[in-house]
CSV table of C-alpha atoms in Angstrom, one decimal:
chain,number,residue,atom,x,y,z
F,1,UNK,CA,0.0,0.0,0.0
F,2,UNK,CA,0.9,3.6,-1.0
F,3,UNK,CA,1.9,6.1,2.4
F,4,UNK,CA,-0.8,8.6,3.4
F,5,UNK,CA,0.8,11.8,2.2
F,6,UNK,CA,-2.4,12.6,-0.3
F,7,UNK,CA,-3.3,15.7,0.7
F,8,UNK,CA,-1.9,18.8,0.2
F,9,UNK,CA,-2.5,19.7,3.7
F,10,UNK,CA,-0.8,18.3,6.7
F,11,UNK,CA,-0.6,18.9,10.6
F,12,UNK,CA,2.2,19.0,13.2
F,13,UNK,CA,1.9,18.6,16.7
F,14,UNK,CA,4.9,20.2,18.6
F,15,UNK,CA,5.2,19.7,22.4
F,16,UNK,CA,7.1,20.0,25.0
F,17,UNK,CA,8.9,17.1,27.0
F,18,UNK,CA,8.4,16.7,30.5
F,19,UNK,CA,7.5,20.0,30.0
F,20,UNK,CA,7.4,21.4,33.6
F,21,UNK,CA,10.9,19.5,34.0
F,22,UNK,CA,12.4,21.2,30.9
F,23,UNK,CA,11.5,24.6,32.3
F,24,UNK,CA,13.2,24.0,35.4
F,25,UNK,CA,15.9,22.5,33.6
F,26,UNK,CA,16.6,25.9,31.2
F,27,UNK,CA,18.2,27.9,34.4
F,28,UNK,CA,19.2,24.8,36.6
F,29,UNK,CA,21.5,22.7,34.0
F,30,UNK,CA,22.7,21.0,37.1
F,31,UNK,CA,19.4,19.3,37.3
F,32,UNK,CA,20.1,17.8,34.2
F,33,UNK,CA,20.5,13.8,34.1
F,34,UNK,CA,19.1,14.1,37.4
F,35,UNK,CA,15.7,12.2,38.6
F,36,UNK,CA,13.1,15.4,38.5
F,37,UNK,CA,9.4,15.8,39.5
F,38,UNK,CA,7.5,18.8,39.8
F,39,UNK,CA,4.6,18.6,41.9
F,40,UNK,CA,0.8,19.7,42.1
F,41,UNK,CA,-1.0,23.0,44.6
F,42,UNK,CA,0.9,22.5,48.3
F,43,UNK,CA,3.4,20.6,47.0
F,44,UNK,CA,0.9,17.3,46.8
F,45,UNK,CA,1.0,15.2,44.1
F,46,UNK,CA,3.5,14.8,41.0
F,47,UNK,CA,2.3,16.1,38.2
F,48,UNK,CA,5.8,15.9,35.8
F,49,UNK,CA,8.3,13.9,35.8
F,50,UNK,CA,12.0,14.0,33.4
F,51,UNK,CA,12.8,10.4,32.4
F,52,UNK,CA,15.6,9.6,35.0
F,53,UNK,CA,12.5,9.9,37.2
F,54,UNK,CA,10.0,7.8,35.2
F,55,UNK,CA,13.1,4.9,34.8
F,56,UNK,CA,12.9,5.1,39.2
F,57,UNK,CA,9.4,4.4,38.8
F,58,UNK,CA,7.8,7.1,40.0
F,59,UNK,CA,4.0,7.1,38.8
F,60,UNK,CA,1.9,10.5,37.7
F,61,UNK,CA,-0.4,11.9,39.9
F,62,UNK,CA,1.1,9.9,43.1
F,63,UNK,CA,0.9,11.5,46.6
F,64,UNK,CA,4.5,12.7,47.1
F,65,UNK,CA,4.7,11.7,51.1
F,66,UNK,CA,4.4,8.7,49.6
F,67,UNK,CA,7.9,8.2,48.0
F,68,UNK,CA,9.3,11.2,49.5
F,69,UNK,CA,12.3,9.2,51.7
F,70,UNK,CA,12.9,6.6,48.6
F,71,UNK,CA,12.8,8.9,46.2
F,72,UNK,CA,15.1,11.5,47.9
F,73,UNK,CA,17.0,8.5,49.1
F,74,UNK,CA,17.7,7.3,45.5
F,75,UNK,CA,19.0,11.7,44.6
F,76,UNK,CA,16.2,12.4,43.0
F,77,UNK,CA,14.8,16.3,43.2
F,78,UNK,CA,11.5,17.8,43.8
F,79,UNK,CA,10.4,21.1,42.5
F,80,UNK,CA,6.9,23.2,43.7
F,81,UNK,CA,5.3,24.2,40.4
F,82,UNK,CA,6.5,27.4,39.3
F,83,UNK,CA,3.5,28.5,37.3
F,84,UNK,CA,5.0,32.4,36.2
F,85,UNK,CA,7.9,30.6,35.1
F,86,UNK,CA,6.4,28.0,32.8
F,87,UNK,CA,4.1,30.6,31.3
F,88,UNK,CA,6.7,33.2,30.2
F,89,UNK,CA,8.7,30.2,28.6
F,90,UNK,CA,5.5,28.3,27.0
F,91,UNK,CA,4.8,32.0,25.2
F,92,UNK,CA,8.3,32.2,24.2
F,93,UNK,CA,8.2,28.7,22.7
F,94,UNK,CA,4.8,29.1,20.7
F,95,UNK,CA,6.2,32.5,19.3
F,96,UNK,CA,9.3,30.6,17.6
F,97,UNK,CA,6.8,27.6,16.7
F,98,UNK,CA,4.4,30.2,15.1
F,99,UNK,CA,7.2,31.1,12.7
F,100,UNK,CA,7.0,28.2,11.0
F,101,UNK,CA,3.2,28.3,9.6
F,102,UNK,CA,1.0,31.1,9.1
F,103,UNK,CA,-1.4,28.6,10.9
F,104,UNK,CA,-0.9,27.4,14.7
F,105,UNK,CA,-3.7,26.6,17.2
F,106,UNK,CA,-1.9,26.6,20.5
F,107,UNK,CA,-3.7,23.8,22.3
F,108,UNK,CA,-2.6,23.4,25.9
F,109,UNK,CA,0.7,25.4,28.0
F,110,UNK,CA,3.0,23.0,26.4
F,111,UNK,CA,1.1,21.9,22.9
F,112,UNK,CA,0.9,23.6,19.4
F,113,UNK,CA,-0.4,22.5,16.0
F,114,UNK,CA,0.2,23.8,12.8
F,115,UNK,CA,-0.6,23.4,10.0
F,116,UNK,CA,1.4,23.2,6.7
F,117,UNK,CA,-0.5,23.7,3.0
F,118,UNK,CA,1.3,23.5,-0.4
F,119,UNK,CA,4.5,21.9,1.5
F,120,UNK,CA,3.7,18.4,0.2
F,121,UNK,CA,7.1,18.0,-2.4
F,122,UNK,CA,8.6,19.2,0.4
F,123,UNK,CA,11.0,17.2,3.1
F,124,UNK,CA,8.5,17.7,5.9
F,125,UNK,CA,11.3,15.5,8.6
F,126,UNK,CA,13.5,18.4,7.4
F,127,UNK,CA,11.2,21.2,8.1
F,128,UNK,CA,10.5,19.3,11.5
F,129,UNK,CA,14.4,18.6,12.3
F,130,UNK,CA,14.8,22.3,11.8
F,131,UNK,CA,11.9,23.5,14.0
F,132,UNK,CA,12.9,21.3,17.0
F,133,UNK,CA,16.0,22.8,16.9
F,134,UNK,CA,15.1,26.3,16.7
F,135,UNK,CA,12.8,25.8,19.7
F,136,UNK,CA,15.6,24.0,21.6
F,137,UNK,CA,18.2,26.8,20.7
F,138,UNK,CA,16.0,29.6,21.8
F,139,UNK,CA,14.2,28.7,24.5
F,140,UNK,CA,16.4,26.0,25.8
F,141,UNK,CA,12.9,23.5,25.3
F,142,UNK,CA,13.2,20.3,23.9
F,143,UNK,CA,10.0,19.2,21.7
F,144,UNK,CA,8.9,16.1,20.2
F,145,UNK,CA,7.2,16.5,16.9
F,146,UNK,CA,4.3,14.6,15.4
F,147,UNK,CA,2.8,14.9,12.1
F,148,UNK,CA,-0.1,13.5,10.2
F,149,UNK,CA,-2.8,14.3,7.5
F,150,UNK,CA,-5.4,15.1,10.1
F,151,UNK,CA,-4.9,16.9,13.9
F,152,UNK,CA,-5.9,13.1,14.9
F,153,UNK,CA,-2.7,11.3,13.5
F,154,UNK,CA,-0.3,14.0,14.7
F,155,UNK,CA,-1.3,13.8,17.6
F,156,UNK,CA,-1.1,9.9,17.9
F,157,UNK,CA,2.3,10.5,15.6
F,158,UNK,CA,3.6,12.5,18.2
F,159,UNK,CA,2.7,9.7,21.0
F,160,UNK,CA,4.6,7.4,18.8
F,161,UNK,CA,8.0,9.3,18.5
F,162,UNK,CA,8.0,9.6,22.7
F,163,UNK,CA,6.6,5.6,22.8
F,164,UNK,CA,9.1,4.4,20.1
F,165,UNK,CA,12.3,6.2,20.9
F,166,UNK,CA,14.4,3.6,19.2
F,167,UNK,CA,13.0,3.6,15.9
F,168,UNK,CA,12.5,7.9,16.2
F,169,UNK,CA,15.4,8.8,17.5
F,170,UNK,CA,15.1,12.7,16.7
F,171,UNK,CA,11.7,13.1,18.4
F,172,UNK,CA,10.4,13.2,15.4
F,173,UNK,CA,7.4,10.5,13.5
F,174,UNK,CA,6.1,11.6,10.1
F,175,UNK,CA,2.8,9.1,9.3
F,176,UNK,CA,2.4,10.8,6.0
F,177,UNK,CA,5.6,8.8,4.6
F,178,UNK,CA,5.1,5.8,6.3
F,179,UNK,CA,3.6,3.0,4.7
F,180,UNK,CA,-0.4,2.0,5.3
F,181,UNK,CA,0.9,-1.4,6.8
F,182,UNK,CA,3.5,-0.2,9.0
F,183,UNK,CA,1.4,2.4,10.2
F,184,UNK,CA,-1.7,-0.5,11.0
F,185,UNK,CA,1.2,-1.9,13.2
F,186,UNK,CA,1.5,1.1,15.3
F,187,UNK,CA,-2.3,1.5,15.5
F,188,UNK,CA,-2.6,-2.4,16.5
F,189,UNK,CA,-0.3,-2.1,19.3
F,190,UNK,CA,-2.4,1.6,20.6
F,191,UNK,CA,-5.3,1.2,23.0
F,192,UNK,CA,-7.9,2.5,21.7
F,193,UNK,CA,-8.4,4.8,25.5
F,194,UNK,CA,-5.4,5.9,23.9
F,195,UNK,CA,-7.0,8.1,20.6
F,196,UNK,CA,-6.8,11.5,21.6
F,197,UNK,CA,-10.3,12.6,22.1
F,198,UNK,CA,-11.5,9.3,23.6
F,199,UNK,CA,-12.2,9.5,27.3
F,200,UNK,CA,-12.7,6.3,29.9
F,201,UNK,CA,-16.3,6.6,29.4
F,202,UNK,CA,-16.0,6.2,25.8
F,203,UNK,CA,-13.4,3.5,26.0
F,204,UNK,CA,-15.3,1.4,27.9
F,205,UNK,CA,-18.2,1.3,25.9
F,206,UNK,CA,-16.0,0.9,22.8
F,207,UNK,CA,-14.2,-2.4,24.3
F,208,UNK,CA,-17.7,-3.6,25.4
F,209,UNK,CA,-18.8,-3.6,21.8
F,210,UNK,CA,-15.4,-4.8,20.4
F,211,UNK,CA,-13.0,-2.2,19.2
F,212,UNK,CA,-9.9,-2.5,21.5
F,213,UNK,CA,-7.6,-0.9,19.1
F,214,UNK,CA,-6.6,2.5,16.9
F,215,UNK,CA,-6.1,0.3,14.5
F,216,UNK,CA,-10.2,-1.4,15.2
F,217,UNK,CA,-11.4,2.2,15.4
F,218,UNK,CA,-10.0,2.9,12.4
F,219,UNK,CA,-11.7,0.1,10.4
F,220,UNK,CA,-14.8,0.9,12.0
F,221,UNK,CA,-17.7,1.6,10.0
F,222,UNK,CA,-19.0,5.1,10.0
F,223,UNK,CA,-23.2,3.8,9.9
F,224,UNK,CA,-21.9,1.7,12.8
F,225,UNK,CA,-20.2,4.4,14.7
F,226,UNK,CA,-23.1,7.0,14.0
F,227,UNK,CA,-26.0,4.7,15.5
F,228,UNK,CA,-23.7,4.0,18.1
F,229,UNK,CA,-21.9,7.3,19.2
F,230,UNK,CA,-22.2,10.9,18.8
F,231,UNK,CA,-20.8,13.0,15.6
F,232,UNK,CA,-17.6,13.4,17.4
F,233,UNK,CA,-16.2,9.9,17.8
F,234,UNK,CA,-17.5,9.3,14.2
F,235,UNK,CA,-15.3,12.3,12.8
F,236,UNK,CA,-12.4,11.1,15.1
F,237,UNK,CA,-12.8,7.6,13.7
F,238,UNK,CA,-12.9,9.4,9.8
F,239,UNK,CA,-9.6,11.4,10.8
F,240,UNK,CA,-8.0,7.8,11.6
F,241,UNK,CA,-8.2,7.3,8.0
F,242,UNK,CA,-6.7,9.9,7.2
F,243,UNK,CA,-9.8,12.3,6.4
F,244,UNK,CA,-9.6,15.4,7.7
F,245,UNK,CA,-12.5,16.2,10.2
F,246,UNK,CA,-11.0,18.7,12.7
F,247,UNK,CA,-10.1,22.2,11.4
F,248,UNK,CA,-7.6,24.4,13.3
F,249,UNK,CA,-8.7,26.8,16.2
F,250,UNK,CA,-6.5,30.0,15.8
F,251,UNK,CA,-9.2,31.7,17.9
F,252,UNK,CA,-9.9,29.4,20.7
F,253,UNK,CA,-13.8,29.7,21.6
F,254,UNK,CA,-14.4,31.5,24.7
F,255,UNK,CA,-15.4,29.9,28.2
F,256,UNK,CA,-19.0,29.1,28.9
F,257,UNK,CA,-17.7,29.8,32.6
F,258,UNK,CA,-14.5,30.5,34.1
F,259,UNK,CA,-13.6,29.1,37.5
F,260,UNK,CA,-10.4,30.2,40.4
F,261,UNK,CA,-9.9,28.3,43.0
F,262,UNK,CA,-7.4,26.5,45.3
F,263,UNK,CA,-6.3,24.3,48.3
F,264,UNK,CA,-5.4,26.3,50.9
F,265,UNK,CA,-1.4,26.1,52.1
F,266,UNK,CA,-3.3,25.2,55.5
F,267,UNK,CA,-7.0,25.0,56.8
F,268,UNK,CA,-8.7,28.3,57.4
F,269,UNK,CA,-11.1,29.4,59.7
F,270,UNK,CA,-11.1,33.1,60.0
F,271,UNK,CA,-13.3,34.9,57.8
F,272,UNK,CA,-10.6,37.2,56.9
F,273,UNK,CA,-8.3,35.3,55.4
F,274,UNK,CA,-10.9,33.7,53.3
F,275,UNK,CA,-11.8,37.4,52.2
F,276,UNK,CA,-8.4,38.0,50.9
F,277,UNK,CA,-8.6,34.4,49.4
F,278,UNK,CA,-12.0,34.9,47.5
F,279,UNK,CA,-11.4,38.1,46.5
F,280,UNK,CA,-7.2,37.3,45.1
F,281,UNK,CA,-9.3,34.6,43.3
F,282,UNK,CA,-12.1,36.8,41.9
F,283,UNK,CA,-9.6,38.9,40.8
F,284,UNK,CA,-7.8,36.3,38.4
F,285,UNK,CA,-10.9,35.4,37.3
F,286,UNK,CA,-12.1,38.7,35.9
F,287,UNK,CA,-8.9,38.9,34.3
F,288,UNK,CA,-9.2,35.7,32.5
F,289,UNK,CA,-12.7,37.1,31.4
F,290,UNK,CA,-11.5,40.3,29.8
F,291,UNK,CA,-9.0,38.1,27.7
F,292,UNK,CA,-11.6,36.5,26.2
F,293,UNK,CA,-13.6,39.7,26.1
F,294,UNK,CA,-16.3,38.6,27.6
F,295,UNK,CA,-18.8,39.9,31.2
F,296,UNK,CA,-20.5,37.9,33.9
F,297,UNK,CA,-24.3,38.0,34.6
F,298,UNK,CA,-23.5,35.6,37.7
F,299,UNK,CA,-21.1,34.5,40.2
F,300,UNK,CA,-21.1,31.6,42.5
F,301,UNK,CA,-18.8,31.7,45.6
F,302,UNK,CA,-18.1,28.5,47.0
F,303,UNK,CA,-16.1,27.5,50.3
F,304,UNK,CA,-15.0,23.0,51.4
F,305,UNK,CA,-14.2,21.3,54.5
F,306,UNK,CA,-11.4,18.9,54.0
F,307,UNK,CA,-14.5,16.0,52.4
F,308,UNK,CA,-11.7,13.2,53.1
F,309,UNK,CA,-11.4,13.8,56.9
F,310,UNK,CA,-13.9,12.1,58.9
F,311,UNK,CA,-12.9,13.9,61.9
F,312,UNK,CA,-13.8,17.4,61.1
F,313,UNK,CA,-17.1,18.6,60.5
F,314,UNK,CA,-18.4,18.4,57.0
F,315,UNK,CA,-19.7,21.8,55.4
F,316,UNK,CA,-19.5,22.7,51.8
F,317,UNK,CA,-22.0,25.6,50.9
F,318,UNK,CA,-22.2,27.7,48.0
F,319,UNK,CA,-24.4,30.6,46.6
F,320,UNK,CA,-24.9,31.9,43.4
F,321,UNK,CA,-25.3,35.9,42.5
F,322,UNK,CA,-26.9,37.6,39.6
F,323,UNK,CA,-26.0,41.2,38.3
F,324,UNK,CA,-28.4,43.4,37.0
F,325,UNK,CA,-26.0,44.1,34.2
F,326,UNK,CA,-22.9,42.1,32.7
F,327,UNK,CA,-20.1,42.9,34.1
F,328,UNK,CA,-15.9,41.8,33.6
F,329,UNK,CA,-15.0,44.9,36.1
F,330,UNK,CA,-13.1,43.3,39.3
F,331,UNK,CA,-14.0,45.7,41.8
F,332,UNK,CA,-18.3,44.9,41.1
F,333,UNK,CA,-17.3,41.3,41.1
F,334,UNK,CA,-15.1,41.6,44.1
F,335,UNK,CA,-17.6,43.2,45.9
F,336,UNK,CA,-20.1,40.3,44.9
F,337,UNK,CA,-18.0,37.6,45.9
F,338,UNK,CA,-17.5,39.1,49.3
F,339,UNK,CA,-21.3,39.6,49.9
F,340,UNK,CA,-21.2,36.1,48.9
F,341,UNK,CA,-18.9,35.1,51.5
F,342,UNK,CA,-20.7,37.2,54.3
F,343,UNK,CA,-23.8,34.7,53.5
F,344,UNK,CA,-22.1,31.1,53.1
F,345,UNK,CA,-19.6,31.4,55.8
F,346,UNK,CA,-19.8,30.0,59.5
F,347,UNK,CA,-17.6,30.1,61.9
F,348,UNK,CA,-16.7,26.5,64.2
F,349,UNK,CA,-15.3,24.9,60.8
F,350,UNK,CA,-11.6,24.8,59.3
F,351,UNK,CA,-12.0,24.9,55.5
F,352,UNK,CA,-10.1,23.8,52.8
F,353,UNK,CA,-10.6,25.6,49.6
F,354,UNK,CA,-12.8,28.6,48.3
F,355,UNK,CA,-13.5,29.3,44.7
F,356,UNK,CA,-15.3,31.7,42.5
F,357,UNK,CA,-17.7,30.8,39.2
F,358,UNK,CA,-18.4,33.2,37.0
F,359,UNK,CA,-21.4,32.1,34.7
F,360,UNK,CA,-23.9,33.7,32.4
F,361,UNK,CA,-21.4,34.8,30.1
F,362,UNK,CA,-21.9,36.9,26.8
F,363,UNK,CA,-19.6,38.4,24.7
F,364,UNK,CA,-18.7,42.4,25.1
F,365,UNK,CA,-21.3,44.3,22.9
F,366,UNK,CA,-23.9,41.6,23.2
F,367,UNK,CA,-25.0,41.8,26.3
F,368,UNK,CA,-28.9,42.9,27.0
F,369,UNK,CA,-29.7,45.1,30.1
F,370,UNK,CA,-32.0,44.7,32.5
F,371,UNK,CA,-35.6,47.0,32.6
F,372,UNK,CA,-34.9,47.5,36.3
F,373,UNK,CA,-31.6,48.1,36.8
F,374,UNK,CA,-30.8,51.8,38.4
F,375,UNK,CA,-28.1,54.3,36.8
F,376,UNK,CA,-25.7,53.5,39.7
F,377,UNK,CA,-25.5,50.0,38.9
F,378,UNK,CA,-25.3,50.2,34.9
F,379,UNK,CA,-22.3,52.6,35.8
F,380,UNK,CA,-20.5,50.1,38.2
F,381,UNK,CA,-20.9,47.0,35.5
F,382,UNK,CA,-20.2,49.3,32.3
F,383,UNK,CA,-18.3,52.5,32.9
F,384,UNK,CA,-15.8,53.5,30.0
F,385,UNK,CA,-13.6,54.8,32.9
F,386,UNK,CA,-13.6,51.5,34.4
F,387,UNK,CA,-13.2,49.6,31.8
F,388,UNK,CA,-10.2,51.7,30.8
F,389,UNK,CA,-8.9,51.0,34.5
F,390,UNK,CA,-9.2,47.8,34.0
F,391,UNK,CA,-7.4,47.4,31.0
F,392,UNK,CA,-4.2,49.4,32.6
F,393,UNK,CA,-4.2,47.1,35.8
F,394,UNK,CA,-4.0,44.6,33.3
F,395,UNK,CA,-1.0,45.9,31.0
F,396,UNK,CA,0.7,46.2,34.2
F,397,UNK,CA,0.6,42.7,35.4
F,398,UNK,CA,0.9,41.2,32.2
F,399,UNK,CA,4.2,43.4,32.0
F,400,UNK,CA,5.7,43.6,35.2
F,401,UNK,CA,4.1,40.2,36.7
F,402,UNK,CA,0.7,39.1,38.5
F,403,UNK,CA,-0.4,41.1,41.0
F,404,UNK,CA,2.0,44.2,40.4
F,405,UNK,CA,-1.2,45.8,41.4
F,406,UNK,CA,-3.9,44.3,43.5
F,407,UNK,CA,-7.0,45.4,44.8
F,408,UNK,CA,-7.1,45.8,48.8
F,409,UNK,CA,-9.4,43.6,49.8
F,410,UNK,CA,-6.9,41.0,48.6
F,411,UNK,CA,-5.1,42.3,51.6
F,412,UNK,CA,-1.4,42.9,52.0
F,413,UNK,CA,1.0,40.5,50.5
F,414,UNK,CA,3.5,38.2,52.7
F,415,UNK,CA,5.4,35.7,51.7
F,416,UNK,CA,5.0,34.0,55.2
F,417,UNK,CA,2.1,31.2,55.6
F,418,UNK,CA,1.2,32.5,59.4
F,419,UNK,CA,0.4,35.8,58.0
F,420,UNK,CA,-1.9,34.6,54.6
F,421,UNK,CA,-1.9,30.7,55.6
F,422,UNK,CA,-4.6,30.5,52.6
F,423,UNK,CA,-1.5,31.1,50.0
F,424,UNK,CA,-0.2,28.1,48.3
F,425,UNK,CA,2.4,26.1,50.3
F,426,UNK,CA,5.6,26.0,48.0
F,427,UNK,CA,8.3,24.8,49.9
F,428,UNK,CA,10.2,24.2,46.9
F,429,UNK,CA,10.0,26.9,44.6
F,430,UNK,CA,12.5,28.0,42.2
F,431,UNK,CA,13.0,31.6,41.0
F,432,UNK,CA,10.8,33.9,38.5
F,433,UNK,CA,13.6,33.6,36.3
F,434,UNK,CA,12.1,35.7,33.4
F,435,UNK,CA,9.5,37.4,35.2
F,436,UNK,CA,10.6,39.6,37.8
F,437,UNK,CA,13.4,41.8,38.1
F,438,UNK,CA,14.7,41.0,41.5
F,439,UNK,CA,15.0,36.8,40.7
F,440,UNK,CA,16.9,37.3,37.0
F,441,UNK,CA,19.6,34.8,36.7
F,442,UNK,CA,23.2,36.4,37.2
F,443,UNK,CA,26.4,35.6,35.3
F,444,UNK,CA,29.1,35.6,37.2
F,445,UNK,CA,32.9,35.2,36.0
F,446,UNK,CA,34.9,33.0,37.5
């Protein structure tokens, strides 16, 4: 059989490896060859590893005071995410990746397709030899690179160069020159829990009716899979053949809702400190909703007991608030959240975690006002003035770093847990390398 390259259109998946670890790795070189994880909020679970770490046997997503003394034992290292860190170089990455197609959808912090058209004569492992490098000389990031005739295959392509190190020793696995059998080889040997797109739920019921594999999903036929499934799984299915069925998403669609939340660095239980928390995490989430250009018409505050401790008393309330116009201004959705707050809280229990949910959302220009809705509040929801503050507090965090400015009911920032306990613990925390003038790395002669 002939390869797959028919099109004239192909896609490339580009991410980064052990991508967390890599970051690290840019300013730390001595952490290189070494065993690495990075773990999750408060320093709990691991949530990347580098290889030397994987060959130990460390497991995603497992408890860290689990194989704490073993692991540190053995000289491996444990890093606190460094979120500010891994954002700055994840932009820096999809800017040099962007230069190599007119087309990119950047899909997660560490993920990127693109899409090449009219490049089929071309040496496409060339083009993808050259890419990898540029990341890696750049940013210091290295990438694995998959490609395929649909978003589908590259991104099963690029599980294949990472699985199949051996054979693809560059990073690198281009299904459009490989031949139809070979290829059937690779699906065979792919769980079909594995396709990117299908979910445990899905996987299940797919086993259940007798496709175990890529390679059975592939073969499956598309009546079947539309009596059967939604239009989804019947597209991904079509993409396994090589039909196209997924387009690129330059412009990501916006949130239905956007949520903030986290575990607290210890348990709470003055209302206080859960003001500062709800309104520090109100306050990210109204920035998040400008990006997307979009306003709130609700808000739901939210506030958990530790629900895996029998021996503290169970409380988990919430309460939902709607504004009598859309809003994205952080000072009318503060002042929400805390009125929120005021009505769910009780004192006598040690909480966990507090979020925000902001709901209801419509695009900016779209929104309809409400009949009975005074002057004062249209104002506080809409004001050009406001708007045009909040775009300013905005520039200046996304220049000079999160929370350059704050408002004060987020309360004055410490470093120390006794003073804002509700902070992230991050014991292990490396430096804003790129992001803050006072932790730039130094050069020193010798």
């Amino acid at each position: 059989m002939s390869s797959m390259r028919q099109s004239d259109t192909v896609f490339a998946l580009i991410d980064g490896n052990a991508f967390y670890v890599s970051c690290e790795r840019v300013f730390s070189p001595a952490l290189r060859q070494r065993p690495v994880v990075v773990l999750s909020n408060n320093d709990g679970c691991v949530v990347a590893r580098s290889n030397e770490a994987k060959t130990l046997g460390i497991s995603m997503g497992v408890p860290y005071f689990k194989i704490r003394h073993a692991y540190e034992q053995g000289g491996g290292i444990a890093l606190s995410s460094n979120y500010s860190l891994y954002s700055d170089l994840s932009s820096r990455m999809m800017s040099v990746i962007g230069q190599y197609s007119d087309r990119q959808e950047i899909y997660s912090i560490d993920e990127s397709f693109i899409e090449w058209t009219g490049f089929r004569h071309l040496d496409l492992d060339s083009m993808a030899r050259d890419l990898r490098k540029q990341v890696d000389r750049w940013t210091g990031i290295p990438v694995g690179i998959g490609i395929g005739p649909t978003k589908t295959l590259a991104k099963l392509a690029n599980r294949l160069a990472k699985k199949h190190p051996d054979f693809m020793p560059a990073g690198i696995c281009d299904l459009t020159s490989l031949p139809e059998p070979v290829l059937d080889t690779y699906l065979a040997s792919l769980d079909v829990g594995e396709v990117w797109g299908i979910g445990s739920r899905w996987a299940k019921k797919l086993v259940d009716l007798g496709v175990y594999t890529a390679l059975d999903l592939r073969q499956v036929d598309p009546v079947w899979m539309r009596r059967h499934f939604n239009g989804s799984l019947e597209r991904t299915a079509l993409e396994l053949r090589g039909i196209a069925c997924f387009p690129l998403e330059e412009s990501p669609p916006p949130k239905q809702q956007i949520v903030s939340s986290r575990s607290f660095g210890q348990l709470i239980t003055r209302q206080e400190a859960l003001s500062e928390a709800v309104s520090t995490y109100t306050a990210r989430a109204a920035e998040k909703l400008r990006q997307q250009h979009s306003r709130a018409r609700a808000l739901t505050v939210f506030l958990h007991t530790p629900p895996f401790n029998s021996r503290e008393p169970q409380y988990h309330p919430s309460v939902t608030l709607r504004f009598a116009a859309s809003t994205s201004d952080t000072l009318v959705l503060t002042s929400a959240a805390l009125n929120g707050l005021r009505r769910i809280w009780k004192p006598g229990y040690r909480y966990q975690k507090a979020g925000v949910m902001l709901l209801d959302l419509v695009s900016r220009g779209e929104e309809s006002l409400s009949l009975f809705a005074d002057e004062q509040e249209l104002a506080a929801g809409q004001s050009p003035s406001r708007q045009a503050l909040m775009s300013v507090m905005d520039q200046i965090n996304r220049e000079m770093g999160r929370e350059t400015l704050w408002t004060a009911a987020q309360g004055v920032k410490k470093s120390q847990a006794n003073v804002t306990p509700w902070r992230m613990n991050r014991q292990r925390l490396t430096p804003a390398y790129t992001t803050r003038w006072d932790q730039l790395p130094v050069a020193r002669a010798i």
